[in-house]
Each structure stands twice: as C-alpha cells, then as structure tokens.
Amino acid sequence: MGGNMRSAFPDCDGPSGCLSCSALSYSVWNHLTESDLDFLNDHKKTRRYKPGQIIFFQDDPCYGVYCIENGLVALRKTDEQGRSVIVRLVHPGETVGYRTFFAGGNFTSSAESLGACRICFIERSVLEYLLDRNKEVMREFTRQLANELKRSEEDMLYRSTLPARNRLAHLLLNLVAHADLELKRKDLRWELPLSRQDMAAILGIRPETIARTLHTFENEGIAFFEGRKVTVPELGRLEAEAEEL
C-alpha cells in the first residue's frame, strides 16, 4: 500500500447516509450535529472489503481514521522475525486509527477484514475540522481510549487467572454476538473468522491447548468444530462456561 491514500480506497462505494448508518448510535460520531453529519457524509470515503483484505498495513503513514460500519476487523502486529499475532478485534461502531492520528507517526499494527466489511475512511483534514467544531467528539475519543485501556487490563487479568475453557467460551460468545446470525438459543451455526492459531494468540494460550479445549467442548457437547465451522447446540451452555469472566 505504501501509504498512498488513494490506494487505500481503489474502489469506493457510492455515498451512504451517515444519519441512517446502523452503527451511528454507538459510535463517537453520534455526538455530531446534523449539519456536521451531512459534512462528514459528503467527505468520507466508503469501501466494502472482502474477508482477508488489508485495510492498512503496519508502518503505513496515518492519513486519517476508519469507522467500521459493519463487519469484524482484526488488528495484527508483526515483529522483526515476521511473526504475526492478532492483538485486538474491532466491531461495528468503533473507529480505528485514532490513537495513531493523535499520537502522530505511522500505524503500529495492520488492520485486516475478517469477514465482509463496510468501512468509512475519514481523512485528516475532515476530522480536524469536525474536532474544532465539536469538542464532545474529542471527549468521546478520550472515553473510548479509556475503555480500551480498561478492557486491556481486564484481558490481562483473565488471561492470567482463568482456565483456557473459560477464555475460549468468552471469545466464542464475542464472535457469535457479531456474526450476523438469527437470534436464537439453539443450534447456532456459523463460520469462525479466526484461525486456531489466531484464537490461541488472542487468548494467550498455546495452539495445542486450543486443540485440547476444542476437543473437550466437543466431548461435552458444548460446541462442535469442523474446520472453521462451529455448531453450538445450546447457547446457554456456552454462556455458563464464560460466566466466571
């Protein structure tokens, strides 16, 4: 991508209304006035991503921020030896890249679509204009950062104290909540957007531990796995596994 802003959005969608966006009510942009939302709608760039596409690369210059309208995005860090690990999942309504935007410099991780995604890019000049006009948006970014730090501390706690099966149950519940499934309690079936290696990295456990835990879930009838396809016969049993979190 090489940091070229135009290359970040080679095939943009036509305009989609910010006022009618399904993620607006739980995003930082919900604090904009109607006229500012119209301005944002006129200046954002919207693109659909297929599973596995890169939204931006680690070390790319930050030309703006990305708002997730729908879909699931993974932030992935790669070390000098080329080892890669997912450090966070990003859900609809969240804005990606704002920490680098405010801190300056290049992106410290890559962003990858884990499923079909629709994402809006807001370039630097547009964001600066909106922040100057509406201080509540800046306060909301501060709240978002504080919440991310809180979640990070909680993740560190449960990684060090809870058994692998509890952590896995929590992750599966998180994924099913954003899998665009029909809301039902029995016979849930969907495709995991993560490899088993990525799941192990997110949970802070070894891949062989993931394999054993998945096998245990199958033996106990909690969930069944075939490649990336998962079936949960009764959601309540999976919730019971995560209730200690």
PDB file of C-alpha atoms in Angstrom:
ATOM      1  CA  MET A   1       0.000   0.000   0.000  1.00  0.00           C
ATOM      2  CA  GLY A   2       2.993   2.208   0.640  1.00  0.00           C
ATOM      3  CA  GLY A   3       0.998   4.863   2.486  1.00  0.00           C
ATOM      4  CA  ASN A   4      -0.704   6.176  -0.662  1.00  0.00           C
ATOM      5  CA  MET A   5      -4.085   7.439   0.479  1.00  0.00           C
ATOM      6  CA  ARG A   6      -5.668   6.842  -2.921  1.00  0.00           C
ATOM      7  CA  SER A   7      -4.560   3.212  -2.906  1.00  0.00           C
ATOM      8  CA  ALA A   8      -6.328   2.672   0.416  1.00  0.00           C
ATOM      9  CA  PHE A   9      -9.649   3.083  -1.398  1.00  0.00           C
ATOM     10  CA  PRO A  10      -9.211   1.949  -5.002  1.00  0.00           C
ATOM     11  CA  ASP A  11     -12.875   1.046  -5.451  1.00  0.00           C
ATOM     12  CA  CYS A  12     -15.057   3.201  -3.238  1.00  0.00           C
ATOM     13  CA  ASP A  13     -18.792   2.698  -2.917  1.00  0.00           C
ATOM     14  CA  GLY A  14     -21.190   5.445  -3.656  1.00  0.00           C
ATOM     15  CA  PRO A  15     -22.231   7.656  -0.738  1.00  0.00           C
ATOM     16  CA  SER A  16     -24.109   6.077   2.155  1.00  0.00           C
ATOM     17  CA  GLY A  17     -26.009   8.198   4.625  1.00  0.00           C
ATOM     18  CA  CYS A  18     -24.334   8.811   7.979  1.00  0.00           C
ATOM     19  CA  LEU A  19     -27.699   9.699   9.509  1.00  0.00           C
ATOM     20  CA  SER A  20     -29.079   6.279   8.546  1.00  0.00           C
ATOM     21  CA  CYS A  21     -25.922   4.319   9.498  1.00  0.00           C
ATOM     22  CA  SER A  22     -26.773   1.344  11.713  1.00  0.00           C
ATOM     23  CA  ALA A  23     -23.611   1.922  13.781  1.00  0.00           C
ATOM     24  CA  LEU A  24     -24.122   5.647  14.375  1.00  0.00           C
ATOM     25  CA  SER A  25     -25.884   5.380  17.739  1.00  0.00           C
ATOM     26  CA  TYR A  26     -22.890   3.667  19.404  1.00  0.00           C
ATOM     27  CA  SER A  27     -20.050   5.486  17.640  1.00  0.00           C
ATOM     28  CA  VAL A  28     -18.167   8.673  18.512  1.00  0.00           C
ATOM     29  CA  TRP A  29     -19.882  10.370  15.541  1.00  0.00           C
ATOM     30  CA  ASN A  30     -23.244  10.196  17.300  1.00  0.00           C
ATOM     31  CA  HIS A  31     -22.284  13.456  19.041  1.00  0.00           C
ATOM     32  CA  LEU A  32     -22.107  15.440  15.788  1.00  0.00           C
ATOM     33  CA  THR A  33     -24.843  17.859  14.858  1.00  0.00           C
ATOM     34  CA  GLU A  34     -26.995  17.042  11.839  1.00  0.00           C
ATOM     35  CA  SER A  35     -25.149  19.620   9.723  1.00  0.00           C
ATOM     36  CA  ASP A  36     -21.772  18.161  10.722  1.00  0.00           C
ATOM     37  CA  LEU A  37     -23.035  14.670   9.920  1.00  0.00           C
ATOM     38  CA  ASP A  38     -24.011  15.965   6.483  1.00  0.00           C
ATOM     39  CA  PHE A  39     -20.484  17.363   6.095  1.00  0.00           C
ATOM     40  CA  LEU A  40     -18.991  14.025   7.160  1.00  0.00           C
ATOM     41  CA  ASN A  41     -21.271  12.182   4.781  1.00  0.00           C
ATOM     42  CA  ASP A  42     -20.134  14.375   1.887  1.00  0.00           C
ATOM     43  CA  HIS A  43     -16.402  13.945   2.617  1.00  0.00           C
ATOM     44  CA  LYS A  44     -15.941  10.362   3.846  1.00  0.00           C
ATOM     45  CA  LYS A  45     -14.910   7.556   1.514  1.00  0.00           C
ATOM     46  CA  THR A  46     -16.705   4.228   1.878  1.00  0.00           C
ATOM     47  CA  ARG A  47     -15.480   0.847   0.728  1.00  0.00           C
ATOM     48  CA  ARG A  48     -16.571  -2.772   1.012  1.00  0.00           C
ATOM     49  CA  TYR A  49     -13.861  -5.260   1.983  1.00  0.00           C
ATOM     50  CA  LYS A  50     -13.818  -8.981   1.373  1.00  0.00           C
ATOM     51  CA  PRO A  51     -12.596 -11.426   4.047  1.00  0.00           C
ATOM     52  CA  GLY A  52      -8.824 -11.272   4.414  1.00  0.00           C
ATOM     53  CA  GLN A  53      -8.321  -7.895   2.743  1.00  0.00           C
ATOM     54  CA  ILE A  54      -5.901  -5.433   4.329  1.00  0.00           C
ATOM     55  CA  ILE A  55      -7.328  -2.043   5.280  1.00  0.00           C
ATOM     56  CA  PHE A  56      -3.940  -0.566   6.192  1.00  0.00           C
ATOM     57  CA  PHE A  57      -0.508  -2.009   6.887  1.00  0.00           C
ATOM     58  CA  GLN A  58       1.697  -1.742   9.943  1.00  0.00           C
ATOM     59  CA  ASP A  59       4.142   1.194   9.459  1.00  0.00           C
ATOM     60  CA  ASP A  60       1.910   2.898   6.857  1.00  0.00           C
ATOM     61  CA  PRO A  61       1.558   6.667   7.365  1.00  0.00           C
ATOM     62  CA  CYS A  62      -1.694   7.644   9.069  1.00  0.00           C
ATOM     63  CA  TYR A  63      -3.736   9.858   6.740  1.00  0.00           C
ATOM     64  CA  GLY A  64      -6.944   9.585   8.732  1.00  0.00           C
ATOM     65  CA  VAL A  65      -9.207   7.196  10.633  1.00  0.00           C
ATOM     66  CA  TYR A  66     -11.507   4.317   9.695  1.00  0.00           C
ATOM     67  CA  CYS A  67     -15.035   3.852  11.028  1.00  0.00           C
ATOM     68  CA  ILE A  68     -16.395   0.290  10.968  1.00  0.00           C
ATOM     69  CA  GLU A  69     -19.974   0.389   9.687  1.00  0.00           C
ATOM     70  CA  ASN A  70     -20.391  -3.387   9.674  1.00  0.00           C
ATOM     71  CA  GLY A  71     -18.228  -6.495   9.829  1.00  0.00           C
ATOM     72  CA  LEU A  72     -15.330  -7.568  12.039  1.00  0.00           C
ATOM     73  CA  VAL A  73     -11.757  -6.257  11.800  1.00  0.00           C
ATOM     74  CA  ALA A  74      -8.578  -7.619  13.382  1.00  0.00           C
ATOM     75  CA  LEU A  75      -5.593  -5.509  14.381  1.00  0.00           C
ATOM     76  CA  ARG A  76      -2.433  -7.538  13.794  1.00  0.00           C
ATOM     77  CA  LYS A  77       1.140  -6.838  14.901  1.00  0.00           C
ATOM     78  CA  THR A  78       4.203  -8.345  13.225  1.00  0.00           C
ATOM     79  CA  ASP A  79       7.641  -8.497  14.869  1.00  0.00           C
ATOM     80  CA  GLU A  80      11.078  -8.236  13.252  1.00  0.00           C
ATOM     81  CA  GLN A  81      11.176 -12.005  12.729  1.00  0.00           C
ATOM     82  CA  GLY A  82       7.941 -11.889  10.756  1.00  0.00           C
ATOM     83  CA  ARG A  83       5.829 -13.478  13.483  1.00  0.00           C
ATOM     84  CA  SER A  84       2.295 -12.128  13.423  1.00  0.00           C
ATOM     85  CA  VAL A  85      -0.361 -12.033  16.124  1.00  0.00           C
ATOM     86  CA  ILE A  86      -3.847 -10.529  16.409  1.00  0.00           C
ATOM     87  CA  VAL A  87      -3.883  -8.073  19.306  1.00  0.00           C
ATOM     88  CA  ARG A  88      -7.484  -6.851  19.163  1.00  0.00           C
ATOM     89  CA  LEU A  89     -10.811  -7.337  17.419  1.00  0.00           C
ATOM     90  CA  VAL A  90     -12.703  -4.243  16.259  1.00  0.00           C
ATOM     91  CA  HIS A  91     -16.500  -4.240  15.976  1.00  0.00           C
ATOM     92  CA  PRO A  92     -19.096  -2.079  14.209  1.00  0.00           C
ATOM     93  CA  GLY A  93     -19.318   1.455  15.546  1.00  0.00           C
ATOM     94  CA  GLU A  94     -15.657   1.576  16.558  1.00  0.00           C
ATOM     95  CA  THR A  95     -13.128   3.900  14.942  1.00  0.00           C
ATOM     96  CA  VAL A  96      -9.705   2.534  14.043  1.00  0.00           C
ATOM     97  CA  GLY A  97      -6.509   4.541  13.795  1.00  0.00           C
ATOM     98  CA  TYR A  98      -7.440   7.414  16.065  1.00  0.00           C
ATOM     99  CA  ARG A  99      -4.629   6.661  18.540  1.00  0.00           C
ATOM    100  CA  THR A 100      -2.022   6.950  15.800  1.00  0.00           C
ATOM    101  CA  PHE A 101      -3.832  10.019  14.455  1.00  0.00           C
ATOM    102  CA  PHE A 102      -3.484  11.830  17.788  1.00  0.00           C
ATOM    103  CA  ALA A 103      -0.029  10.479  18.691  1.00  0.00           C
ATOM    104  CA  GLY A 104       1.485  11.047  15.255  1.00  0.00           C
ATOM    105  CA  GLY A 105       3.736   8.708  13.307  1.00  0.00           C
ATOM    106  CA  ASN A 106       2.827   5.515  11.454  1.00  0.00           C
ATOM    107  CA  PHE A 107       0.336   2.786  12.229  1.00  0.00           C
ATOM    108  CA  THR A 108       1.674   0.345  14.830  1.00  0.00           C
ATOM    109  CA  SER A 109      -0.393  -2.574  13.541  1.00  0.00           C
ATOM    110  CA  SER A 110      -2.135  -3.753  10.395  1.00  0.00           C
ATOM    111  CA  ALA A 111      -5.911  -3.872  10.058  1.00  0.00           C
ATOM    112  CA  GLU A 112      -7.461  -6.884   8.314  1.00  0.00           C
ATOM    113  CA  SER A 113     -11.103  -7.628   7.493  1.00  0.00           C
ATOM    114  CA  LEU A 114     -12.193 -10.951   8.974  1.00  0.00           C
ATOM    115  CA  GLY A 115     -15.422 -11.064   7.005  1.00  0.00           C
ATOM    116  CA  ALA A 116     -17.348  -8.896   4.605  1.00  0.00           C
ATOM    117  CA  CYS A 117     -16.945  -5.345   5.922  1.00  0.00           C
ATOM    118  CA  ARG A 118     -18.167  -1.890   5.033  1.00  0.00           C
ATOM    119  CA  ILE A 119     -15.762   0.768   6.303  1.00  0.00           C
ATOM    120  CA  CYS A 120     -15.675   4.556   6.014  1.00  0.00           C
ATOM    121  CA  PHE A 121     -12.383   6.437   5.754  1.00  0.00           C
ATOM    122  CA  ILE A 122     -12.247   9.961   7.227  1.00  0.00           C
ATOM    123  CA  GLU A 123      -9.154  11.873   6.156  1.00  0.00           C
ATOM    124  CA  ARG A 124      -7.136  14.084   8.482  1.00  0.00           C
ATOM    125  CA  SER A 125      -8.429  17.466   7.310  1.00  0.00           C
ATOM    126  CA  VAL A 126     -12.068  16.355   7.673  1.00  0.00           C
ATOM    127  CA  LEU A 127     -11.506  15.007  11.191  1.00  0.00           C
ATOM    128  CA  GLU A 128      -9.613  18.132  12.275  1.00  0.00           C
ATOM    129  CA  TYR A 129     -12.480  20.314  11.014  1.00  0.00           C
ATOM    130  CA  LEU A 130     -15.067  18.273  12.936  1.00  0.00           C
ATOM    131  CA  LEU A 131     -12.981  18.222  16.131  1.00  0.00           C
ATOM    132  CA  ASP A 132     -12.660  22.019  16.001  1.00  0.00           C
ATOM    133  CA  ARG A 133     -16.429  22.364  15.692  1.00  0.00           C
ATOM    134  CA  ASN A 134     -17.473  19.774  18.265  1.00  0.00           C
ATOM    135  CA  LYS A 135     -15.440  19.221  21.448  1.00  0.00           C
ATOM    136  CA  GLU A 136     -17.741  16.411  22.584  1.00  0.00           C
ATOM    137  CA  VAL A 137     -16.326  14.212  19.831  1.00  0.00           C
ATOM    138  CA  MET A 138     -12.827  14.718  21.267  1.00  0.00           C
ATOM    139  CA  ARG A 139     -14.130  13.822  24.734  1.00  0.00           C
ATOM    140  CA  GLU A 140     -15.735  10.710  23.252  1.00  0.00           C
ATOM    141  CA  PHE A 141     -12.409   9.654  21.724  1.00  0.00           C
ATOM    142  CA  THR A 142     -10.883  10.091  25.198  1.00  0.00           C
ATOM    143  CA  ARG A 143     -13.608   7.878  26.705  1.00  0.00           C
ATOM    144  CA  GLN A 144     -13.010   5.283  24.001  1.00  0.00           C
ATOM    145  CA  LEU A 145      -9.296   5.223  24.777  1.00  0.00           C
ATOM    146  CA  ALA A 146     -10.012   4.855  28.495  1.00  0.00           C
ATOM    147  CA  ASN A 147     -12.402   1.962  27.799  1.00  0.00           C
ATOM    148  CA  GLU A 148      -9.796   0.237  25.612  1.00  0.00           C
ATOM    149  CA  LEU A 149      -7.221   0.525  28.402  1.00  0.00           C
ATOM    150  CA  LYS A 150      -9.751  -0.887  30.869  1.00  0.00           C
ATOM    151  CA  ARG A 151     -10.501  -3.837  28.561  1.00  0.00           C
ATOM    152  CA  SER A 152      -6.780  -4.429  28.123  1.00  0.00           C
ATOM    153  CA  GLU A 153      -6.291  -4.645  31.893  1.00  0.00           C
ATOM    154  CA  GLU A 154      -9.263  -6.992  32.226  1.00  0.00           C
ATOM    155  CA  ASP A 155      -7.873  -9.172  29.419  1.00  0.00           C
ATOM    156  CA  MET A 156      -4.528  -9.395  31.219  1.00  0.00           C
ATOM    157  CA  LEU A 157      -6.336 -10.434  34.402  1.00  0.00           C
ATOM    158  CA  TYR A 158      -8.439 -13.214  32.901  1.00  0.00           C
ATOM    159  CA  ARG A 159      -5.528 -14.495  30.791  1.00  0.00           C
ATOM    160  CA  SER A 160      -3.509 -14.990  33.959  1.00  0.00           C
ATOM    161  CA  THR A 161      -6.254 -16.322  36.228  1.00  0.00           C
ATOM    162  CA  LEU A 162      -8.942 -18.172  34.260  1.00  0.00           C
ATOM    163  CA  PRO A 163      -8.751 -21.633  32.697  1.00  0.00           C
ATOM    164  CA  ALA A 164      -8.449 -21.927  28.926  1.00  0.00           C
ATOM    165  CA  ARG A 165     -12.033 -23.220  28.541  1.00  0.00           C
ATOM    166  CA  ASN A 166     -13.478 -20.098  30.176  1.00  0.00           C
ATOM    167  CA  ARG A 167     -11.407 -17.835  27.934  1.00  0.00           C
ATOM    168  CA  LEU A 168     -12.414 -19.776  24.828  1.00  0.00           C
ATOM    169  CA  ALA A 169     -16.109 -19.643  25.756  1.00  0.00           C
ATOM    170  CA  HIS A 170     -15.877 -15.881  26.200  1.00  0.00           C
ATOM    171  CA  LEU A 171     -14.209 -15.468  22.793  1.00  0.00           C
ATOM    172  CA  LEU A 172     -16.828 -17.646  21.063  1.00  0.00           C
ATOM    173  CA  LEU A 173     -19.625 -15.615  22.641  1.00  0.00           C
ATOM    174  CA  ASN A 174     -17.949 -12.422  21.472  1.00  0.00           C
ATOM    175  CA  LEU A 175     -17.727 -13.787  17.929  1.00  0.00           C
ATOM    176  CA  VAL A 176     -21.281 -15.120  17.816  1.00  0.00           C
ATOM    177  CA  ALA A 177     -22.580 -11.746  19.012  1.00  0.00           C
ATOM    178  CA  HIS A 178     -21.137 -10.155  15.869  1.00  0.00           C
ATOM    179  CA  ALA A 179     -21.758 -12.973  13.400  1.00  0.00           C
ATOM    180  CA  ASP A 180     -24.996 -11.530  11.956  1.00  0.00           C
ATOM    181  CA  LEU A 181     -26.894 -14.653  12.994  1.00  0.00           C
ATOM    182  CA  GLU A 182     -30.585 -15.100  13.530  1.00  0.00           C
ATOM    183  CA  LEU A 183     -31.228 -14.510  17.211  1.00  0.00           C
ATOM    184  CA  LYS A 184     -31.940 -17.943  18.609  1.00  0.00           C
ATOM    185  CA  ARG A 185     -30.756 -20.008  21.554  1.00  0.00           C
ATOM    186  CA  LYS A 186     -30.373 -23.438  19.954  1.00  0.00           C
ATOM    187  CA  ASP A 187     -28.480 -24.947  17.029  1.00  0.00           C
ATOM    188  CA  LEU A 188     -26.387 -21.913  16.199  1.00  0.00           C
ATOM    189  CA  ARG A 189     -24.106 -22.495  13.204  1.00  0.00           C
ATOM    190  CA  TRP A 190     -21.562 -20.099  11.776  1.00  0.00           C
ATOM    191  CA  GLU A 191     -18.039 -19.874  10.417  1.00  0.00           C
ATOM    192  CA  LEU A 192     -15.233 -18.671  12.664  1.00  0.00           C
ATOM    193  CA  PRO A 193     -13.377 -15.656  11.201  1.00  0.00           C
ATOM    194  CA  LEU A 194     -10.180 -16.664  13.062  1.00  0.00           C
ATOM    195  CA  SER A 195      -7.709 -19.485  12.633  1.00  0.00           C
ATOM    196  CA  ARG A 196      -6.995 -21.648  15.662  1.00  0.00           C
ATOM    197  CA  GLN A 197      -3.528 -20.121  15.876  1.00  0.00           C
ATOM    198  CA  ASP A 198      -5.036 -16.619  15.995  1.00  0.00           C
ATOM    199  CA  MET A 199      -7.534 -17.713  18.641  1.00  0.00           C
ATOM    200  CA  ALA A 200      -4.681 -19.074  20.746  1.00  0.00           C
ATOM    201  CA  ALA A 201      -2.765 -15.793  20.408  1.00  0.00           C
ATOM    202  CA  ILE A 202      -5.777 -13.682  21.392  1.00  0.00           C
ATOM    203  CA  LEU A 203      -6.418 -15.861  24.441  1.00  0.00           C
ATOM    204  CA  GLY A 204      -2.757 -16.041  25.467  1.00  0.00           C
ATOM    205  CA  ILE A 205      -2.538 -19.843  25.302  1.00  0.00           C
ATOM    206  CA  ARG A 206      -0.597 -22.329  23.184  1.00  0.00           C
ATOM    207  CA  PRO A 207      -2.125 -23.742  19.948  1.00  0.00           C
ATOM    208  CA  GLU A 208      -2.043 -27.272  21.362  1.00  0.00           C
ATOM    209  CA  THR A 209      -4.069 -26.032  24.353  1.00  0.00           C
ATOM    210  CA  ILE A 210      -6.677 -24.630  21.962  1.00  0.00           C
ATOM    211  CA  ALA A 211      -6.850 -28.019  20.208  1.00  0.00           C
ATOM    212  CA  ARG A 212      -7.363 -29.852  23.514  1.00  0.00           C
ATOM    213  CA  THR A 213     -10.001 -27.378  24.679  1.00  0.00           C
ATOM    214  CA  LEU A 214     -11.948 -27.629  21.428  1.00  0.00           C
ATOM    215  CA  HIS A 215     -11.844 -31.402  21.760  1.00  0.00           C
ATOM    216  CA  THR A 216     -13.151 -31.134  25.342  1.00  0.00           C
ATOM    217  CA  PHE A 217     -16.025 -28.891  24.216  1.00  0.00           C
ATOM    218  CA  GLU A 218     -16.973 -31.481  21.586  1.00  0.00           C
ATOM    219  CA  ASN A 219     -16.834 -34.375  24.064  1.00  0.00           C
ATOM    220  CA  GLU A 220     -19.083 -32.468  26.452  1.00  0.00           C
ATOM    221  CA  GLY A 221     -21.495 -31.380  23.703  1.00  0.00           C
ATOM    222  CA  ILE A 222     -20.876 -27.656  24.277  1.00  0.00           C
ATOM    223  CA  ALA A 223     -19.725 -26.902  20.718  1.00  0.00           C
ATOM    224  CA  PHE A 224     -18.659 -28.837  17.638  1.00  0.00           C
ATOM    225  CA  PHE A 225     -15.969 -27.803  15.160  1.00  0.00           C
ATOM    226  CA  GLU A 226     -15.312 -28.788  11.571  1.00  0.00           C
ATOM    227  CA  GLY A 227     -12.501 -26.667  10.188  1.00  0.00           C
ATOM    228  CA  ARG A 228     -13.708 -23.143  10.869  1.00  0.00           C
ATOM    229  CA  LYS A 229     -17.370 -24.125  11.024  1.00  0.00           C
ATOM    230  CA  VAL A 230     -18.793 -24.251  14.542  1.00  0.00           C
ATOM    231  CA  THR A 231     -22.120 -25.513  15.884  1.00  0.00           C
ATOM    232  CA  VAL A 232     -23.441 -24.615  19.340  1.00  0.00           C
ATOM    233  CA  PRO A 233     -26.400 -26.847  20.283  1.00  0.00           C
ATOM    234  CA  GLU A 234     -27.467 -24.691  23.246  1.00  0.00           C
ATOM    235  CA  LEU A 235     -26.165 -21.162  23.732  1.00  0.00           C
ATOM    236  CA  GLY A 236     -26.902 -21.330  27.461  1.00  0.00           C
ATOM    237  CA  ARG A 237     -24.250 -23.996  27.997  1.00  0.00           C
ATOM    238  CA  LEU A 238     -21.612 -21.832  26.291  1.00  0.00           C
ATOM    239  CA  GLU A 239     -22.677 -18.854  28.387  1.00  0.00           C
ATOM    240  CA  ALA A 240     -22.332 -20.950  31.546  1.00  0.00           C
ATOM    241  CA  GLU A 241     -18.718 -21.680  30.620  1.00  0.00           C
ATOM    242  CA  ALA A 242     -17.965 -17.949  30.420  1.00  0.00           C
ATOM    243  CA  GLU A 243     -19.920 -16.804  33.441  1.00  0.00           C
ATOM    244  CA  GLU A 244     -16.801 -16.569  35.625  1.00  0.00           C
ATOM    245  CA  LEU A 245     -15.488 -13.736  33.449  1.00  0.00           C
TER     246      LEU A 245
END
